[in-house]
Coordinates of C-alpha atoms in Angstrom, one line a residue:
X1 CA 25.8 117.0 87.8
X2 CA 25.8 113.5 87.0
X3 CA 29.9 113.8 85.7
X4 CA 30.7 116.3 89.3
X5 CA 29.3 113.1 90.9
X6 CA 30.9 110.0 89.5
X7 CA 34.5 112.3 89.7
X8 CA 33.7 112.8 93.5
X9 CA 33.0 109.3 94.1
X10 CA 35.7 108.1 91.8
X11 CA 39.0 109.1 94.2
X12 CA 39.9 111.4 96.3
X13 CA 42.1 113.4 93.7
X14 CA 39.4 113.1 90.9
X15 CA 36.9 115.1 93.1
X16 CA 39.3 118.2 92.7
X17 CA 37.6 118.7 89.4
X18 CA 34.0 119.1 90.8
X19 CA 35.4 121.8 93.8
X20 CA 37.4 123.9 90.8
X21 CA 34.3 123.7 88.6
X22 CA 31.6 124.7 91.5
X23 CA 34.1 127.3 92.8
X24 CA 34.5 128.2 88.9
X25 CA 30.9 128.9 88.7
X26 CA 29.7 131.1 92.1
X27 CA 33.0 133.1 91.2
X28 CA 32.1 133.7 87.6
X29 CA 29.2 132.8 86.7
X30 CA 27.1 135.0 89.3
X31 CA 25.6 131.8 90.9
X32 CA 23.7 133.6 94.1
X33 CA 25.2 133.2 97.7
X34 CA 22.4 132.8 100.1
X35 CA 22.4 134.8 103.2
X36 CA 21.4 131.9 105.5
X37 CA 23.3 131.0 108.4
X38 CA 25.3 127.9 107.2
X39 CA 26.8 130.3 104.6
X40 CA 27.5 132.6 106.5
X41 CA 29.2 131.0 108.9
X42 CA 31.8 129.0 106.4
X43 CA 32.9 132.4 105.6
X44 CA 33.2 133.8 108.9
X45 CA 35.4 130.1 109.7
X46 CA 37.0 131.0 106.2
X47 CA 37.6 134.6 107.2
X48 CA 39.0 133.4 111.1
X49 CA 41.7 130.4 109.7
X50 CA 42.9 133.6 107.5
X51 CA 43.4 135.6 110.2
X52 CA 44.5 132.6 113.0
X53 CA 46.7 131.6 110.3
X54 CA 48.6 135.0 109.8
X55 CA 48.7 135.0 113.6
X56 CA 50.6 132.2 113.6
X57 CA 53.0 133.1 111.0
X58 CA 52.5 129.5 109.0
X59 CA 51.6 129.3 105.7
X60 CA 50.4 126.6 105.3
X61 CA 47.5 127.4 107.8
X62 CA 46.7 130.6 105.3
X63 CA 46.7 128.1 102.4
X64 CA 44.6 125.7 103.5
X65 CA 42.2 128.6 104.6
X66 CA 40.9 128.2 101.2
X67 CA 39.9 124.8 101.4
X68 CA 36.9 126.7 103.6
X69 CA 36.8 128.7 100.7
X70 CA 35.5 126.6 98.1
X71 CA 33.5 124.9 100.6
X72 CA 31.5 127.8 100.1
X73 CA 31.6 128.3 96.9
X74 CA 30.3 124.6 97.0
X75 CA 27.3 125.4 99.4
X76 CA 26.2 128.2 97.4
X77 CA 26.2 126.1 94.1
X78 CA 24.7 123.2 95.4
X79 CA 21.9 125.6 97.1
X80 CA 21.5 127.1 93.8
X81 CA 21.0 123.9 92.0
X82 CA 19.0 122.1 95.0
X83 CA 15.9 123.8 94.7
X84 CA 13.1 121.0 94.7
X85 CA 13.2 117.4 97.1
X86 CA 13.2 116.1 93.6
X87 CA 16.8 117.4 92.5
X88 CA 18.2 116.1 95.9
X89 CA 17.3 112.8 95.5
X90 CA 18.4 112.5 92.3
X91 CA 22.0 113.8 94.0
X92 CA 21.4 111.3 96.4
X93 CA 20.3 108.3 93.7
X94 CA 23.6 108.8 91.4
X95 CA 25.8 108.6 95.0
X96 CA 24.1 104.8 95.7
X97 CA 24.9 104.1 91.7
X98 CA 28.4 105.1 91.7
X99 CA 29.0 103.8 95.7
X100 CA 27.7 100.7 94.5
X101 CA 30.9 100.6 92.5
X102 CA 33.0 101.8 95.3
X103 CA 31.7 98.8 97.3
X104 CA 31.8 96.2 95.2
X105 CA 35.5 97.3 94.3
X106 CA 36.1 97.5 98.1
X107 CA 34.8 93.8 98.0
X108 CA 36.9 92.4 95.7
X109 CA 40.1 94.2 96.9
X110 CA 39.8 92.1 100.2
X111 CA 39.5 88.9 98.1
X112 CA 42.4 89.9 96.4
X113 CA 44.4 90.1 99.9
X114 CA 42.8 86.9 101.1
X115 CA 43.5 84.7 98.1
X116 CA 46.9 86.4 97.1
X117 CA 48.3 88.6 99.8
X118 CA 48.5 91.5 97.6
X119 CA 47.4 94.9 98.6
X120 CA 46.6 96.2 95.6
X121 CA 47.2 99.8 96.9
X122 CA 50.1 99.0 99.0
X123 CA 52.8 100.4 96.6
X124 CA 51.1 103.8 96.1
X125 CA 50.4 104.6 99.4
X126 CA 54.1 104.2 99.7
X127 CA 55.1 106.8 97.7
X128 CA 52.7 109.1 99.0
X129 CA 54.0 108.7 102.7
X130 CA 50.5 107.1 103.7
X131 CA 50.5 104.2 106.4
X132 CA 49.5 100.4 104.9
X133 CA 47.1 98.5 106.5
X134 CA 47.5 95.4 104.5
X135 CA 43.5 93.7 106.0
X136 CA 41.3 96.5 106.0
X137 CA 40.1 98.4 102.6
X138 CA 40.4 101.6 101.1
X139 CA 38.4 101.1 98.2
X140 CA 38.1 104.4 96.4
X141 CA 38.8 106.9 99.1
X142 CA 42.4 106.5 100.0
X143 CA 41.7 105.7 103.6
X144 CA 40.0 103.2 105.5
X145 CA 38.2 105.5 107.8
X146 CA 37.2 107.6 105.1
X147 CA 36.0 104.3 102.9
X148 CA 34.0 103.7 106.2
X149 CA 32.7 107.1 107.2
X150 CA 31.4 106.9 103.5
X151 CA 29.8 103.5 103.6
X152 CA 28.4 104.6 106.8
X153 CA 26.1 107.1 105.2
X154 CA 25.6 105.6 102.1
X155 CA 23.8 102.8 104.3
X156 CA 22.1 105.5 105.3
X157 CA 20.9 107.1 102.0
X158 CA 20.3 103.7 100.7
X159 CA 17.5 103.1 103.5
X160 CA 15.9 106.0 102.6
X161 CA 15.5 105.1 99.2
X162 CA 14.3 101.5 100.2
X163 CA 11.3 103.0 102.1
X164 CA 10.4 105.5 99.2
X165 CA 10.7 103.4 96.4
X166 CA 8.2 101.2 94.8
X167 CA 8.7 97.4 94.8
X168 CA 10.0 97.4 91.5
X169 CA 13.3 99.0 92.7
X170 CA 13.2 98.3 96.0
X171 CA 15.1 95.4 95.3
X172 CA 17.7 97.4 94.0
X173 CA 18.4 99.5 96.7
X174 CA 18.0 96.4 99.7
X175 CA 21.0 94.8 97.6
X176 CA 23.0 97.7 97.7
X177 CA 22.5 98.8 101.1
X178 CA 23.8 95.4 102.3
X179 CA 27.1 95.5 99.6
X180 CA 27.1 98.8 101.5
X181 CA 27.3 97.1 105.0
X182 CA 29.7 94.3 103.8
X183 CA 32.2 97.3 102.8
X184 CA 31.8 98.9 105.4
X185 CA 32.8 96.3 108.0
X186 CA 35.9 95.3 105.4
X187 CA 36.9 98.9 106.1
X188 CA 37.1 97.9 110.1
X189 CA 36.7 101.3 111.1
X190 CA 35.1 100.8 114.5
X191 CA 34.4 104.9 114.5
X192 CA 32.1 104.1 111.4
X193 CA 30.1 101.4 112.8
X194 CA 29.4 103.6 115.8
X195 CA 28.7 107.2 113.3
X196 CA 26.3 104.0 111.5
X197 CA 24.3 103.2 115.1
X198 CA 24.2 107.1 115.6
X199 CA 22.8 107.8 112.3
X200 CA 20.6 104.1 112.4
X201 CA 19.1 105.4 115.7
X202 CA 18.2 108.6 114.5
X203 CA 16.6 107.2 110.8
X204 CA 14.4 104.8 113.1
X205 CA 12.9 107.8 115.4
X206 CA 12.4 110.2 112.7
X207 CA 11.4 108.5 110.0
X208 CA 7.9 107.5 112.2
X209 CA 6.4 105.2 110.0
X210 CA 7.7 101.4 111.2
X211 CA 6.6 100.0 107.8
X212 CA 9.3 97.8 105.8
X213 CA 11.6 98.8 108.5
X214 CA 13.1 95.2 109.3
X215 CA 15.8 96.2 107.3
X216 CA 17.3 99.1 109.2
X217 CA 16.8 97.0 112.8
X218 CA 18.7 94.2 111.6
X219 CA 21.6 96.4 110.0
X220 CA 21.4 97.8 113.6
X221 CA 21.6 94.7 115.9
X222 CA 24.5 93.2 113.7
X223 CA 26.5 96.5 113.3
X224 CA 26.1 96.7 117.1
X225 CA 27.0 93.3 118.0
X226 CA 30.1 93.9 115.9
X227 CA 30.9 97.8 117.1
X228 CA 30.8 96.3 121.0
X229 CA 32.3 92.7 120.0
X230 CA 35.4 92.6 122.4
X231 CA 38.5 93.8 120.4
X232 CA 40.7 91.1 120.5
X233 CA 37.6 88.6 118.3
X234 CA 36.9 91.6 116.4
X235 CA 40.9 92.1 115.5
X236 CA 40.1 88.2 114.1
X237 CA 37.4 89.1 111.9
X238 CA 38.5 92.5 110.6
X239 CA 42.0 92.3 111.3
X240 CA 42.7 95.9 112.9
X241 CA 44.2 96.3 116.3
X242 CA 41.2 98.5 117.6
X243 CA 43.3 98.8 121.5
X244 CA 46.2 100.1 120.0
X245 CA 44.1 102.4 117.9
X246 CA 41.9 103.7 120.8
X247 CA 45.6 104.2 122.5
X248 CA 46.7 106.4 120.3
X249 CA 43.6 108.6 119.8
X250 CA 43.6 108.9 123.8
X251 CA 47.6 110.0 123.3
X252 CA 46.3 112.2 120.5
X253 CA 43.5 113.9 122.4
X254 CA 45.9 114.5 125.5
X255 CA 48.5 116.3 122.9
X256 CA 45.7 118.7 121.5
X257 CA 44.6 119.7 125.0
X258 CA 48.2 120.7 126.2
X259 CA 48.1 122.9 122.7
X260 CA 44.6 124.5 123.8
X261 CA 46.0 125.3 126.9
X262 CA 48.7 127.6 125.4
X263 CA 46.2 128.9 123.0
X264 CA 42.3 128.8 123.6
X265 CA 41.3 131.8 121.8
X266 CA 42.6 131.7 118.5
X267 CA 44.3 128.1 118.2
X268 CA 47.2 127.3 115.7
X269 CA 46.0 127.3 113.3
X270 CA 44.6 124.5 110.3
X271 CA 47.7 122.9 110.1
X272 CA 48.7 123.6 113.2
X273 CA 48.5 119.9 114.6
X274 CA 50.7 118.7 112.2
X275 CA 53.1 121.6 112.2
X276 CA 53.4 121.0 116.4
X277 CA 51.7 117.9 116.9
X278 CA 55.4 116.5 117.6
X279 CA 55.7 118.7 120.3
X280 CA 52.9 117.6 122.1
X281 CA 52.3 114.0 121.6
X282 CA 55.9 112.3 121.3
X283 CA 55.4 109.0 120.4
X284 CA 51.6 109.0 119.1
X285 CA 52.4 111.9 116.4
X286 CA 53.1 110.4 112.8
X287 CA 53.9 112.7 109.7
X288 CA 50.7 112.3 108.1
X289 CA 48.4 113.5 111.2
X290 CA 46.4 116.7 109.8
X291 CA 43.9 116.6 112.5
X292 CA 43.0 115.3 115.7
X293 CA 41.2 112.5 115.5
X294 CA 37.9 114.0 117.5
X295 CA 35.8 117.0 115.4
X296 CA 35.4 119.1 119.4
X297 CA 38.9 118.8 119.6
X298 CA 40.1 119.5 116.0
X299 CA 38.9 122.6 115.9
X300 CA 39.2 124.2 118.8
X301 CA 42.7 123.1 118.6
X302 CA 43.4 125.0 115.2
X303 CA 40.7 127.4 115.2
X304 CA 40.5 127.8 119.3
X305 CA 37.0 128.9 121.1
X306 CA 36.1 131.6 118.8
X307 CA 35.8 128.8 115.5
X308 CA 34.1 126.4 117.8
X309 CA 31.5 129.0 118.6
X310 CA 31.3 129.7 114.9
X311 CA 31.5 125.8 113.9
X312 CA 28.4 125.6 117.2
X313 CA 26.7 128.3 115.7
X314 CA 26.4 126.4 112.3
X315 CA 25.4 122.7 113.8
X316 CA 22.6 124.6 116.1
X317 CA 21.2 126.1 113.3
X318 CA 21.0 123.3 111.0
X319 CA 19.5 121.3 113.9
X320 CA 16.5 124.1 113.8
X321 CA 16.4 123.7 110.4
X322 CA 15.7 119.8 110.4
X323 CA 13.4 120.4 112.8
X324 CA 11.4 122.8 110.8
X325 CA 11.7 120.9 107.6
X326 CA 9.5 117.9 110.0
X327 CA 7.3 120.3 111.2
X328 CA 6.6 120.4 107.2
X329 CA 6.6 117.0 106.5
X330 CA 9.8 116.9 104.4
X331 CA 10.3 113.4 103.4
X332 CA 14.0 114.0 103.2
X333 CA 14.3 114.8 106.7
X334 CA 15.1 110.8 108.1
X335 CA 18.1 110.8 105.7
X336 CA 19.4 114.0 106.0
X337 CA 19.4 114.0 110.2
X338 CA 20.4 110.1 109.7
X339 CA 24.2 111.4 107.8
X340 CA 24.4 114.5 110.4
X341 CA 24.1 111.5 113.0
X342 CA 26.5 109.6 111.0
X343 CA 29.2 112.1 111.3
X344 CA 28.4 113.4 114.5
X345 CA 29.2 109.3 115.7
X346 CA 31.9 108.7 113.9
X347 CA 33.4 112.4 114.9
X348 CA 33.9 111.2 118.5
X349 CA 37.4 109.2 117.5
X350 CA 37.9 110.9 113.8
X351 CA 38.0 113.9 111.4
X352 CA 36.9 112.0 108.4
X353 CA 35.8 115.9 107.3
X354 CA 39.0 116.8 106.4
X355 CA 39.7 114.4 103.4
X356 CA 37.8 115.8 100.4
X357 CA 35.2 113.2 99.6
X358 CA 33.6 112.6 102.6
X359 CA 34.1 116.4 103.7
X360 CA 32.3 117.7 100.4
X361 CA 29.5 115.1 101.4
X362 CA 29.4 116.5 105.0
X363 CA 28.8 120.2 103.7
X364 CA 26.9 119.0 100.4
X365 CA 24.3 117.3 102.8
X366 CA 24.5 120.3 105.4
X367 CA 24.0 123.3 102.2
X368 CA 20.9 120.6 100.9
X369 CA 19.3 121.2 104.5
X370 CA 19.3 125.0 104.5
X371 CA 18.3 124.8 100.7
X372 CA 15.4 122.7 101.4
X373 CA 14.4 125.3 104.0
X374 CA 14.2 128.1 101.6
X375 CA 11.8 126.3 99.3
X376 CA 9.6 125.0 101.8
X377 CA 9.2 128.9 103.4
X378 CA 8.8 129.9 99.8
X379 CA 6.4 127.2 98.9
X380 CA 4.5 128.5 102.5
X381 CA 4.6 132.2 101.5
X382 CA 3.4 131.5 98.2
X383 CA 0.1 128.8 99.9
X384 CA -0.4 132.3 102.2
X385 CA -0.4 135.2 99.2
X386 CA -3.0 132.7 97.3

């Protein structure tokens, strides 16, 4: 688990390995598929992009089906393996280890562009047809709003471990948190510092106790002073254009709704933005748009009504199933709801769940939450038998 882990972290084409071996393993290795409902509603979103995808006559829709595919593949495993509080946090420790990385790398890649104005991954994204932004990072993800849809959560995850930890790590864990923080405003994703106040907000009420929670205020007030900053001092300190950025997602959203409006039920299918995007949006579609830059939108775009309800159908029940894991006193419960929060934020102006790390961290978390529930009913069952 620990190699699956580092390999995710690592890069978004190193954390093919982990999907292939997971998938490997439910298909061959008779890992158990739980009949729950997060499970079964990847594979009736798997079985509906099949079907809106041959309805659409585009391959590449069909083909990217099976992204959903091992998505599930990846629930079941991680369900399989998750079956104590004590396996997911050790998940959870060796992300903060090998994030800590990520950050620090992050770090030093902007005081690389400061001191020599060189962007380290300038000539790369080149040749894969990606757009440059020369001040903000990418760290190990590729993207700046993935880097900070990431760093967003792992904020998250290290809080939790700063409020369950004994002094002697503690330390530890307060340090990376705020290496955490630093990356995450290098990234200058604005959509991550709001998924971070989202996820913040929801940490603070759930978690109850207000004990060595100084930590998570201040990360609030400072992330919000910076989220709301007006854009044009912000554009100073993080060097993104956050007007012309909103502009485009507004041009963006307008361009997907004309496309639901010639297809609500079924949509067009996964890649249907980016195969007709250009159609729609004129000047705010670029080559490399996959998705549409809102998580509502995106998918009833490709998947129409009938894969929001499905995609509805999923979130509602994981929501029930938070809440029952507090009614039981699940200590992983703050966390978990915090990175649900996180996304849910951030998914007002992005669709950071369709680039593989932070999407397999999305459903990892989500698959942990209906795993947890399982042990806790059994643990019940088996209190009520004695």
């Amino acid at each position: 688990m620990v190699i699956l882990i580092l390999l995710t972290v690592l890069s978004p084409y190193t954390i093919i390995i982990p999907i292939i071996y997971m998938t490997y393993m439910v298909l061959f290795k008779k890992v158990k598929i739980n009949k729950n409902y997060w499970n079964i509603g990847l594979c009736l979103l798997f079985i509906w992009s099949l079907i809106v995808g041959v309805i659409n006559y585009s391959f590449t829709s069909i083909a990217a089906s099976f992204a959903l595919f091992m998505y599930l593949c990846v629930s079941a495993f991680l369900q399989d393996y998750c079956e104590n509080g004590n396996k997911v946090e050790k998940i959870y420790r060796y992300l903060v280890y090998f994030s800590l990385f990520s950050a620090i790398f992050g770090i030093i890649e902007k005081a690389i562009y400061m001191y020599f104005h060189y962007n380290i991954w300038a000539k790369f994204l080149e040749i894969t047809s990606q757009p440059v932004f020369n001040n903000r990072i990418y760290s190990t993800f590729g993207n700046p709003n993935v880097a900070g849809n990431w760093f967003a959560i792992m904020v998250i995850v290290g809080l939790y471990f700063c409020s369950t930890t004994a002094k002697t790590t503690k330390l530890f864990y307060q340090t990376a948190t705020l290496l955490f923080v630093i990356a995450l405003y290098l990234t200058g994703s604005r959509g991550a510092f709001m998924g971070l106040l989202f996820g913040l907000f929801i940490f603070y009420i759930i978690k109850g106790s207000k004990k060595d929670m100084w930590l998570v205020i201040t990360i609030f007030i400072i992330t919000a002073v910076v989220t709301f900053m007006p854009s044009q001092i912000l554009k100073n300190v993080t060097g993104h254009d956050f007007d012309q950025s909103f502009t485009s997602r507004i041009g963006i959203w307008k361009g997907c709704l004309k496309m639901v409006k010639l297809k609500p039920f079924t949509g067009w299918g996964l890649m249907g933005i980016t195969d007709h995007g250009a159609d729609f949006m004129k000047g705010y579609y670029y080559a490399t748009l996959y998705h549409g830059h809102n998580i509502w939108i995106t998918i009833i775009t490709t998947l129409g009504a009938i894969g929001l309800s499905i995609y509805a159908y999923m979130k509602v029940n994981l929501f029930r199933d938070l809440k029952i894991l507090h009614a039981q006193n699940c200590r992983l419960v703050p966390m978990l709801a915090g990175i649900q929060a996180v996304v849910i934020g951030h998914g007002l102006v992005d669709f950071t769940m369709i680039a593989p790390q932070t999407g397999l961290l999305f459903i990892a978390s989500s698959a942990i939450i209906s795993a947890l529930v399982k042990h806790y009913n059994s643990s019940v069952f088996d209190d009520n038998s004695n």
